[in-house]
Amino acid sequence: MRLYAERQGEGLPLLFISGTGATLAAPPRGFDLSFASRFDMVCYDQRGLGRSDRPTSAQSWTMADYADDAACVLDWAGWETGAVVGVSFGGMVAQELLVRHPGRVDSAALVCTSSGGEGGASYPLHELTDLPIEDNLATYLPIMDTRWADPTTEDPLRDLLTQLLARRPAPDAGNRAQLEARRTHDTFGRLSSITTPVLVAAGRYDGIAPLSNSEAIASQIPGAILKVYDGGHGFLYQVPQSVTDVADFVTRVVHTGA
C-alpha cells in the first residue's frame, strides 16, 4: 500500500489525519489551517483516496489498517514520535493509533470525532452515499452544523462545502471501504488504556459527531481535557481560537512533559 504524503512548516513534528473522503487535492485541507506556521507538519491521503493507492474492486479494511498506515507515515517522516491531530474519521484513526502504537504519540487532539460502541457513533454517512446530490446536500449540511438547518444562515464554510459536494465524483471502492471501516469503528472499551496526554475538542452544533460523543471519549481517557467551541463539525475552520488551542496543547505537552 503506497501512501501519498506532503510536508510543510518547521518546528515540532505534527501528523494531521484527515476526515472522511478528504484528500490533499481539494480544500478544506489540513494545510489550510495555521498549524504549518508552528510545526513540521505532515498530511497524507489515506489508503484508497486521492493519490494514495486506490482499489479497483471492493475492499475490506479495518480501522486498525488505517491506524497502522498512520504509524507508517510517522516512519516515512523519520519521526520516532510526534504529536497527532485527528479530525472526524481521522480522530477515529488517531484513537486506534493511540491504542495500537502508544509509544509513537507524544500528545494527541481528537477533534469532532466519536468512539463508537457505548460512547456513541458518528452519523451513518454511508447511508448518504448513493443519494442524489440534492438529497445528499439536504441531509448533510444540517448535520455538519445544526444551525445550517436554517437556509438563510450565512457561513463561508457552508458555501464551500456546497460547491465541493456538488462537484464530487461518485464514490468508488476506496470511499466505500473507508465508510465501512467508519461504520464498524469501536474503541470505547479500550480508551482507558491510553496514557498519552489527549485534548478532546468538540463543536456545540455538530450533528455528525455530537458533543455527547466527545464527552464520552473524554470520560474514558485518563486525564483527557475537553474543550467545546461554538461551531459545527468544521469548527476548526469556523473558530480560529480552536486551532490555537490545539497547537498550544500539543506544544505545552512536548515542552513540559505535562
PDB file of C-alpha atoms in Angstrom:
ATOM      1  CA  MET A   1       0.000   0.000   0.000  1.00  0.00           C
ATOM      2  CA  ARG A   2       1.655   3.224  -1.168  1.00  0.00           C
ATOM      3  CA  LEU A   3       0.509   6.402   0.572  1.00  0.00           C
ATOM      4  CA  TYR A   4       0.854   9.956  -0.740  1.00  0.00           C
ATOM      5  CA  ALA A   5       2.057  12.482   1.852  1.00  0.00           C
ATOM      6  CA  GLU A   6       3.185  16.115   1.921  1.00  0.00           C
ATOM      7  CA  ARG A   7       5.235  18.021   4.463  1.00  0.00           C
ATOM      8  CA  GLN A   8       5.248  21.731   5.287  1.00  0.00           C
ATOM      9  CA  GLY A   9       6.492  24.057   8.001  1.00  0.00           C
ATOM     10  CA  GLU A  10       9.143  23.970  10.695  1.00  0.00           C
ATOM     11  CA  GLY A  11       9.044  23.105  14.375  1.00  0.00           C
ATOM     12  CA  LEU A  12       7.835  20.170  16.417  1.00  0.00           C
ATOM     13  CA  PRO A  13       6.601  17.140  14.412  1.00  0.00           C
ATOM     14  CA  LEU A  14       2.836  17.060  13.841  1.00  0.00           C
ATOM     15  CA  LEU A  15       0.882  14.405  11.955  1.00  0.00           C
ATOM     16  CA  PHE A  16      -2.536  15.571  10.744  1.00  0.00           C
ATOM     17  CA  ILE A  17      -5.061  12.810   9.996  1.00  0.00           C
ATOM     18  CA  SER A  18      -7.969  13.996   7.886  1.00  0.00           C
ATOM     19  CA  GLY A  19     -11.662  13.166   7.807  1.00  0.00           C
ATOM     20  CA  THR A  20     -13.944  11.073   5.624  1.00  0.00           C
ATOM     21  CA  GLY A  21     -13.243  11.452   1.913  1.00  0.00           C
ATOM     22  CA  ALA A  22     -10.727  14.255   2.405  1.00  0.00           C
ATOM     23  CA  THR A  23      -7.631  14.438   0.211  1.00  0.00           C
ATOM     24  CA  LEU A  24      -4.795  16.859  -0.368  1.00  0.00           C
ATOM     25  CA  ALA A  25      -6.193  17.660  -3.815  1.00  0.00           C
ATOM     26  CA  ALA A  26      -9.096  19.789  -2.592  1.00  0.00           C
ATOM     27  CA  PRO A  27      -9.971  22.107   0.291  1.00  0.00           C
ATOM     28  CA  PRO A  28     -10.557  22.152   3.150  1.00  0.00           C
ATOM     29  CA  ARG A  29      -7.144  20.596   3.843  1.00  0.00           C
ATOM     30  CA  GLY A  30      -5.099  20.313   6.990  1.00  0.00           C
ATOM     31  CA  PHE A  31      -2.582  22.701   5.462  1.00  0.00           C
ATOM     32  CA  ASP A  32      -5.338  25.314   5.142  1.00  0.00           C
ATOM     33  CA  LEU A  33      -5.225  25.640   8.921  1.00  0.00           C
ATOM     34  CA  SER A  34      -2.399  27.518  10.631  1.00  0.00           C
ATOM     35  CA  PHE A  35      -0.604  24.507  12.094  1.00  0.00           C
ATOM     36  CA  ALA A  36       2.163  24.631   9.498  1.00  0.00           C
ATOM     37  CA  SER A  37       3.219  28.047  10.843  1.00  0.00           C
ATOM     38  CA  ARG A  38       4.213  26.392  14.137  1.00  0.00           C
ATOM     39  CA  PHE A  39       5.022  22.763  13.284  1.00  0.00           C
ATOM     40  CA  ASP A  40       6.858  20.463  10.948  1.00  0.00           C
ATOM     41  CA  MET A  41       3.543  19.155   9.650  1.00  0.00           C
ATOM     42  CA  VAL A  42       2.676  16.095   7.568  1.00  0.00           C
ATOM     43  CA  CYS A  43      -0.670  15.471   5.877  1.00  0.00           C
ATOM     44  CA  TYR A  44      -1.453  12.455   3.727  1.00  0.00           C
ATOM     45  CA  ASP A  45      -4.120  10.862   1.552  1.00  0.00           C
ATOM     46  CA  GLN A  46      -5.498   7.855   3.367  1.00  0.00           C
ATOM     47  CA  ARG A  47      -5.476   4.479   1.635  1.00  0.00           C
ATOM     48  CA  GLY A  48      -7.979   4.272  -1.190  1.00  0.00           C
ATOM     49  CA  LEU A  49      -8.204   8.045  -1.608  1.00  0.00           C
ATOM     50  CA  GLY A  50      -6.515  10.797  -3.605  1.00  0.00           C
ATOM     51  CA  ARG A  51      -3.014   9.961  -4.768  1.00  0.00           C
ATOM     52  CA  SER A  52      -2.546   7.021  -2.422  1.00  0.00           C
ATOM     53  CA  ASP A  53      -3.088   3.529  -3.818  1.00  0.00           C
ATOM     54  CA  ARG A  54      -6.721   3.146  -4.849  1.00  0.00           C
ATOM     55  CA  PRO A  55      -8.507  -0.178  -5.245  1.00  0.00           C
ATOM     56  CA  THR A  56     -10.362  -1.101  -8.420  1.00  0.00           C
ATOM     57  CA  SER A  57     -12.694  -3.527  -6.658  1.00  0.00           C
ATOM     58  CA  ALA A  58     -14.373  -3.896  -3.269  1.00  0.00           C
ATOM     59  CA  GLN A  59     -12.001  -3.893  -0.309  1.00  0.00           C
ATOM     60  CA  SER A  60     -12.439  -4.737   3.357  1.00  0.00           C
ATOM     61  CA  TRP A  61     -10.235  -2.612   5.594  1.00  0.00           C
ATOM     62  CA  THR A  62     -10.468  -2.068   9.331  1.00  0.00           C
ATOM     63  CA  MET A  63      -9.732   0.994  11.412  1.00  0.00           C
ATOM     64  CA  ALA A  64      -6.622  -0.868  12.568  1.00  0.00           C
ATOM     65  CA  ASP A  65      -5.369  -0.832   8.957  1.00  0.00           C
ATOM     66  CA  TYR A  66      -5.778   2.941   8.810  1.00  0.00           C
ATOM     67  CA  ALA A  67      -4.029   3.331  12.188  1.00  0.00           C
ATOM     68  CA  ASP A  68      -1.095   1.202  11.050  1.00  0.00           C
ATOM     69  CA  ASP A  69      -0.886   3.413   7.954  1.00  0.00           C
ATOM     70  CA  ALA A  70      -0.571   6.448  10.233  1.00  0.00           C
ATOM     71  CA  ALA A  71       2.323   4.766  12.059  1.00  0.00           C
ATOM     72  CA  CYS A  72       3.972   4.122   8.700  1.00  0.00           C
ATOM     73  CA  VAL A  73       3.638   7.806   7.789  1.00  0.00           C
ATOM     74  CA  LEU A  74       5.471   8.646  11.024  1.00  0.00           C
ATOM     75  CA  ASP A  75       8.214   6.270   9.842  1.00  0.00           C
ATOM     76  CA  TRP A  76       8.314   7.968   6.427  1.00  0.00           C
ATOM     77  CA  ALA A  77       8.756  11.352   8.115  1.00  0.00           C
ATOM     78  CA  GLY A  78      11.631   9.935  10.149  1.00  0.00           C
ATOM     79  CA  TRP A  79       9.854  10.541  13.449  1.00  0.00           C
ATOM     80  CA  GLU A  80      10.078   8.083  16.287  1.00  0.00           C
ATOM     81  CA  THR A  81       7.315  10.082  17.980  1.00  0.00           C
ATOM     82  CA  GLY A  82       5.181  13.109  17.206  1.00  0.00           C
ATOM     83  CA  ALA A  83       2.023  14.978  18.024  1.00  0.00           C
ATOM     84  CA  VAL A  84      -1.153  13.851  16.272  1.00  0.00           C
ATOM     85  CA  VAL A  85      -4.268  15.799  15.330  1.00  0.00           C
ATOM     86  CA  GLY A  86      -7.093  13.569  14.104  1.00  0.00           C
ATOM     87  CA  VAL A  87     -10.241  15.150  12.711  1.00  0.00           C
ATOM     88  CA  SER A  88     -13.563  13.288  12.414  1.00  0.00           C
ATOM     89  CA  PHE A  89     -12.646   9.962  10.728  1.00  0.00           C
ATOM     90  CA  GLY A  90      -9.061  10.954  11.399  1.00  0.00           C
ATOM     91  CA  GLY A  91      -9.938  11.154  15.084  1.00  0.00           C
ATOM     92  CA  MET A  92     -11.129   7.562  14.924  1.00  0.00           C
ATOM     93  CA  VAL A  93      -7.853   6.582  13.277  1.00  0.00           C
ATOM     94  CA  ALA A  94      -5.963   8.508  15.958  1.00  0.00           C
ATOM     95  CA  GLN A  95      -7.782   6.602  18.704  1.00  0.00           C
ATOM     96  CA  GLU A  96      -6.691   3.308  17.169  1.00  0.00           C
ATOM     97  CA  LEU A  97      -3.170   4.672  16.742  1.00  0.00           C
ATOM     98  CA  LEU A  98      -3.028   5.599  20.432  1.00  0.00           C
ATOM     99  CA  VAL A  99      -4.181   2.120  21.421  1.00  0.00           C
ATOM    100  CA  ARG A 100      -2.101   0.115  18.927  1.00  0.00           C
ATOM    101  CA  HIS A 101       1.077   2.238  18.855  1.00  0.00           C
ATOM    102  CA  PRO A 102       1.090   4.112  22.193  1.00  0.00           C
ATOM    103  CA  GLY A 103       4.810   4.822  22.137  1.00  0.00           C
ATOM    104  CA  ARG A 104       4.610   6.750  18.863  1.00  0.00           C
ATOM    105  CA  VAL A 105       2.400   9.639  20.012  1.00  0.00           C
ATOM    106  CA  ASP A 106       3.642  12.410  22.333  1.00  0.00           C
ATOM    107  CA  SER A 107       0.267  14.134  22.537  1.00  0.00           C
ATOM    108  CA  ALA A 108      -2.989  13.987  20.606  1.00  0.00           C
ATOM    109  CA  ALA A 109      -6.018  16.101  19.770  1.00  0.00           C
ATOM    110  CA  LEU A 110      -9.178  14.160  18.934  1.00  0.00           C
ATOM    111  CA  VAL A 111     -11.353  16.613  17.036  1.00  0.00           C
ATOM    112  CA  CYS A 112     -15.090  16.315  16.254  1.00  0.00           C
ATOM    113  CA  THR A 113     -14.996  12.539  16.471  1.00  0.00           C
ATOM    114  CA  SER A 114     -16.607   9.513  18.110  1.00  0.00           C
ATOM    115  CA  SER A 115     -15.521   6.298  19.784  1.00  0.00           C
ATOM    116  CA  GLY A 116     -18.390   4.135  18.563  1.00  0.00           C
ATOM    117  CA  GLY A 117     -19.815   1.465  20.828  1.00  0.00           C
ATOM    118  CA  GLU A 118     -21.184   2.646  24.150  1.00  0.00           C
ATOM    119  CA  GLY A 119     -19.635   6.069  23.583  1.00  0.00           C
ATOM    120  CA  GLY A 120     -21.863   6.759  20.606  1.00  0.00           C
ATOM    121  CA  ALA A 121     -21.293   6.540  16.877  1.00  0.00           C
ATOM    122  CA  SER A 122     -20.965   9.385  14.421  1.00  0.00           C
ATOM    123  CA  TYR A 123     -23.773   9.948  11.921  1.00  0.00           C
ATOM    124  CA  PRO A 124     -24.028   6.994   9.469  1.00  0.00           C
ATOM    125  CA  LEU A 125     -22.647   8.775   6.412  1.00  0.00           C
ATOM    126  CA  HIS A 126     -22.649   5.505   4.459  1.00  0.00           C
ATOM    127  CA  GLU A 127     -26.422   5.901   4.222  1.00  0.00           C
ATOM    128  CA  LEU A 128     -25.943   9.066   2.138  1.00  0.00           C
ATOM    129  CA  THR A 129     -23.523   7.540  -0.352  1.00  0.00           C
ATOM    130  CA  ASP A 130     -25.917   6.753  -3.177  1.00  0.00           C
ATOM    131  CA  LEU A 131     -28.425   9.562  -2.682  1.00  0.00           C
ATOM    132  CA  PRO A 132     -28.947  12.095  -5.484  1.00  0.00           C
ATOM    133  CA  ILE A 133     -26.814  15.173  -4.850  1.00  0.00           C
ATOM    134  CA  GLU A 134     -29.806  17.323  -3.891  1.00  0.00           C
ATOM    135  CA  ASP A 135     -30.917  14.836  -1.236  1.00  0.00           C
ATOM    136  CA  ASN A 136     -27.344  14.360  -0.057  1.00  0.00           C
ATOM    137  CA  LEU A 137     -26.894  18.096   0.459  1.00  0.00           C
ATOM    138  CA  ALA A 138     -30.292  18.446   2.122  1.00  0.00           C
ATOM    139  CA  THR A 139     -29.237  15.911   4.760  1.00  0.00           C
ATOM    140  CA  TYR A 140     -25.507  16.574   5.024  1.00  0.00           C
ATOM    141  CA  LEU A 141     -25.410  20.340   5.504  1.00  0.00           C
ATOM    142  CA  PRO A 142     -27.779  20.469   8.529  1.00  0.00           C
ATOM    143  CA  ILE A 143     -25.751  17.789  10.316  1.00  0.00           C
ATOM    144  CA  MET A 144     -22.435  19.475   9.529  1.00  0.00           C
ATOM    145  CA  ASP A 145     -23.731  22.417  11.556  1.00  0.00           C
ATOM    146  CA  THR A 146     -27.181  22.197  13.083  1.00  0.00           C
ATOM    147  CA  ARG A 147     -27.562  25.971  12.662  1.00  0.00           C
ATOM    148  CA  TRP A 148     -27.500  25.414   8.900  1.00  0.00           C
ATOM    149  CA  ALA A 149     -30.959  23.862   9.099  1.00  0.00           C
ATOM    150  CA  ASP A 150     -31.997  27.493   8.609  1.00  0.00           C
ATOM    151  CA  PRO A 151     -31.250  28.047   4.887  1.00  0.00           C
ATOM    152  CA  THR A 152     -30.704  31.768   5.461  1.00  0.00           C
ATOM    153  CA  THR A 153     -27.684  31.130   7.709  1.00  0.00           C
ATOM    154  CA  GLU A 154     -24.568  32.672   6.212  1.00  0.00           C
ATOM    155  CA  ASP A 155     -21.297  30.792   6.611  1.00  0.00           C
ATOM    156  CA  PRO A 156     -18.367  30.667   4.136  1.00  0.00           C
ATOM    157  CA  LEU A 157     -17.709  27.044   5.101  1.00  0.00           C
ATOM    158  CA  ARG A 158     -21.273  26.103   4.168  1.00  0.00           C
ATOM    159  CA  ASP A 159     -20.845  27.742   0.758  1.00  0.00           C
ATOM    160  CA  LEU A 160     -17.527  25.970   0.154  1.00  0.00           C
ATOM    161  CA  LEU A 161     -18.900  22.555   1.111  1.00  0.00           C
ATOM    162  CA  THR A 162     -21.963  23.055  -1.075  1.00  0.00           C
ATOM    163  CA  GLN A 163     -19.714  23.714  -4.075  1.00  0.00           C
ATOM    164  CA  LEU A 164     -17.390  20.808  -3.319  1.00  0.00           C
ATOM    165  CA  LEU A 165     -20.174  18.279  -2.772  1.00  0.00           C
ATOM    166  CA  ALA A 166     -21.921  19.338  -5.962  1.00  0.00           C
ATOM    167  CA  ARG A 167     -18.735  18.535  -7.922  1.00  0.00           C
ATOM    168  CA  ARG A 168     -17.697  15.419  -6.020  1.00  0.00           C
ATOM    169  CA  PRO A 169     -17.463  12.309  -8.238  1.00  0.00           C
ATOM    170  CA  ALA A 170     -19.444   9.168  -7.469  1.00  0.00           C
ATOM    171  CA  PRO A 171     -17.933   7.178  -4.565  1.00  0.00           C
ATOM    172  CA  ASP A 172     -15.548   4.421  -5.592  1.00  0.00           C
ATOM    173  CA  ALA A 173     -14.221   1.351  -3.793  1.00  0.00           C
ATOM    174  CA  GLY A 174     -11.810   3.398  -1.689  1.00  0.00           C
ATOM    175  CA  ASN A 175     -14.537   5.707  -0.418  1.00  0.00           C
ATOM    176  CA  ARG A 176     -16.821   2.790   0.362  1.00  0.00           C
ATOM    177  CA  ALA A 177     -14.083   0.900   2.215  1.00  0.00           C
ATOM    178  CA  GLN A 178     -13.428   3.950   4.376  1.00  0.00           C
ATOM    179  CA  LEU A 179     -17.122   4.354   5.157  1.00  0.00           C
ATOM    180  CA  GLU A 180     -17.367   0.678   6.111  1.00  0.00           C
ATOM    181  CA  ALA A 181     -14.404   0.946   8.496  1.00  0.00           C
ATOM    182  CA  ARG A 182     -16.050   4.028   9.954  1.00  0.00           C
ATOM    183  CA  ARG A 183     -19.354   2.181  10.383  1.00  0.00           C
ATOM    184  CA  THR A 184     -17.785  -0.588  12.468  1.00  0.00           C
ATOM    185  CA  HIS A 185     -15.423   1.631  14.478  1.00  0.00           C
ATOM    186  CA  ASP A 186     -15.484   0.979  18.234  1.00  0.00           C
ATOM    187  CA  THR A 187     -12.682   1.960  20.605  1.00  0.00           C
ATOM    188  CA  PHE A 188     -14.793   2.864  23.632  1.00  0.00           C
ATOM    189  CA  GLY A 189     -13.840  -0.147  25.752  1.00  0.00           C
ATOM    190  CA  ARG A 190     -10.116   0.378  25.064  1.00  0.00           C
ATOM    191  CA  LEU A 191      -9.792   4.129  25.602  1.00  0.00           C
ATOM    192  CA  SER A 192      -8.976   3.711  29.283  1.00  0.00           C
ATOM    193  CA  SER A 193      -5.634   2.137  28.294  1.00  0.00           C
ATOM    194  CA  ILE A 194      -4.424   5.403  26.733  1.00  0.00           C
ATOM    195  CA  THR A 195      -1.751   7.159  28.775  1.00  0.00           C
ATOM    196  CA  THR A 196      -0.841   9.811  26.192  1.00  0.00           C
ATOM    197  CA  PRO A 197      -1.973  13.379  27.006  1.00  0.00           C
ATOM    198  CA  VAL A 198      -5.164  13.965  24.997  1.00  0.00           C
ATOM    199  CA  LEU A 199      -7.257  17.002  24.145  1.00  0.00           C
ATOM    200  CA  VAL A 200     -10.809  16.222  23.023  1.00  0.00           C
ATOM    201  CA  ALA A 201     -12.301  19.102  21.025  1.00  0.00           C
ATOM    202  CA  ALA A 202     -15.960  19.349  20.027  1.00  0.00           C
ATOM    203  CA  GLY A 203     -18.365  21.670  18.232  1.00  0.00           C
ATOM    204  CA  ARG A 204     -21.511  22.646  20.090  1.00  0.00           C
ATOM    205  CA  TYR A 205     -23.549  22.494  16.853  1.00  0.00           C
ATOM    206  CA  ASP A 206     -22.032  19.322  15.437  1.00  0.00           C
ATOM    207  CA  GLY A 207     -24.695  16.905  14.185  1.00  0.00           C
ATOM    208  CA  ILE A 208     -22.219  14.348  12.813  1.00  0.00           C
ATOM    209  CA  ALA A 209     -20.203  13.804  15.991  1.00  0.00           C
ATOM    210  CA  PRO A 210     -22.465  15.225  18.718  1.00  0.00           C
ATOM    211  CA  LEU A 211     -20.982  16.813  21.808  1.00  0.00           C
ATOM    212  CA  SER A 212     -22.128  13.860  23.922  1.00  0.00           C
ATOM    213  CA  ASN A 213     -19.773  11.613  21.928  1.00  0.00           C
ATOM    214  CA  SER A 214     -16.787  13.800  22.770  1.00  0.00           C
ATOM    215  CA  GLU A 215     -17.853  13.893  26.397  1.00  0.00           C
ATOM    216  CA  ALA A 216     -17.892  10.086  26.385  1.00  0.00           C
ATOM    217  CA  ILE A 217     -14.384   9.910  24.916  1.00  0.00           C
ATOM    218  CA  ALA A 218     -13.008  12.383  27.453  1.00  0.00           C
ATOM    219  CA  SER A 219     -14.610  10.454  30.301  1.00  0.00           C
ATOM    220  CA  GLN A 220     -12.741   7.271  29.338  1.00  0.00           C
ATOM    221  CA  ILE A 221      -9.228   8.593  28.676  1.00  0.00           C
ATOM    222  CA  PRO A 222      -7.358   9.266  31.932  1.00  0.00           C
ATOM    223  CA  GLY A 223      -6.531  12.964  32.282  1.00  0.00           C
ATOM    224  CA  ALA A 224      -8.156  13.965  28.977  1.00  0.00           C
ATOM    225  CA  ILE A 225      -9.158  17.619  28.577  1.00  0.00           C
ATOM    226  CA  LEU A 226     -12.429  18.526  26.840  1.00  0.00           C
ATOM    227  CA  LYS A 227     -12.916  21.845  25.037  1.00  0.00           C
ATOM    228  CA  VAL A 228     -16.166  22.901  23.347  1.00  0.00           C
ATOM    229  CA  TYR A 229     -16.468  25.546  20.621  1.00  0.00           C
ATOM    230  CA  ASP A 230     -19.380  27.457  19.118  1.00  0.00           C
ATOM    231  CA  GLY A 231     -19.135  25.771  15.751  1.00  0.00           C
ATOM    232  CA  GLY A 232     -20.297  22.699  13.886  1.00  0.00           C
ATOM    233  CA  HIS A 233     -18.408  19.661  12.609  1.00  0.00           C
ATOM    234  CA  GLY A 234     -15.967  22.008  10.880  1.00  0.00           C
ATOM    235  CA  PHE A 235     -15.313  24.243  13.870  1.00  0.00           C
ATOM    236  CA  LEU A 236     -11.555  24.184  13.227  1.00  0.00           C
ATOM    237  CA  TYR A 237     -12.327  26.248  10.116  1.00  0.00           C
ATOM    238  CA  GLN A 238     -15.041  28.330  11.803  1.00  0.00           C
ATOM    239  CA  VAL A 239     -13.408  29.189  15.140  1.00  0.00           C
ATOM    240  CA  PRO A 240      -9.719  30.180  14.746  1.00  0.00           C
ATOM    241  CA  GLN A 241      -9.183  30.013  18.507  1.00  0.00           C
ATOM    242  CA  SER A 242      -9.738  26.247  18.348  1.00  0.00           C
ATOM    243  CA  VAL A 243      -6.642  25.804  16.161  1.00  0.00           C
ATOM    244  CA  THR A 244      -4.608  27.927  18.540  1.00  0.00           C
ATOM    245  CA  ASP A 245      -5.834  25.878  21.495  1.00  0.00           C
ATOM    246  CA  VAL A 246      -4.914  22.586  19.821  1.00  0.00           C
ATOM    247  CA  ALA A 247      -1.464  23.895  18.872  1.00  0.00           C
ATOM    248  CA  ASP A 248      -0.874  25.261  22.365  1.00  0.00           C
ATOM    249  CA  PHE A 249      -1.916  21.966  23.951  1.00  0.00           C
ATOM    250  CA  VAL A 250       0.404  19.721  21.968  1.00  0.00           C
ATOM    251  CA  THR A 251       3.282  22.219  22.241  1.00  0.00           C
ATOM    252  CA  ARG A 252       2.920  22.549  26.017  1.00  0.00           C
ATOM    253  CA  VAL A 253       2.865  18.791  26.461  1.00  0.00           C
ATOM    254  CA  VAL A 254       6.012  18.267  24.410  1.00  0.00           C
ATOM    255  CA  HIS A 255       7.968  21.091  26.055  1.00  0.00           C
ATOM    256  CA  THR A 256       6.961  20.437  29.652  1.00  0.00           C
ATOM    257  CA  GLY A 257       6.004  16.770  29.655  1.00  0.00           C
ATOM    258  CA  ALA A 258       2.748  17.807  31.376  1.00  0.00           C
TER     259      ALA A 258
END
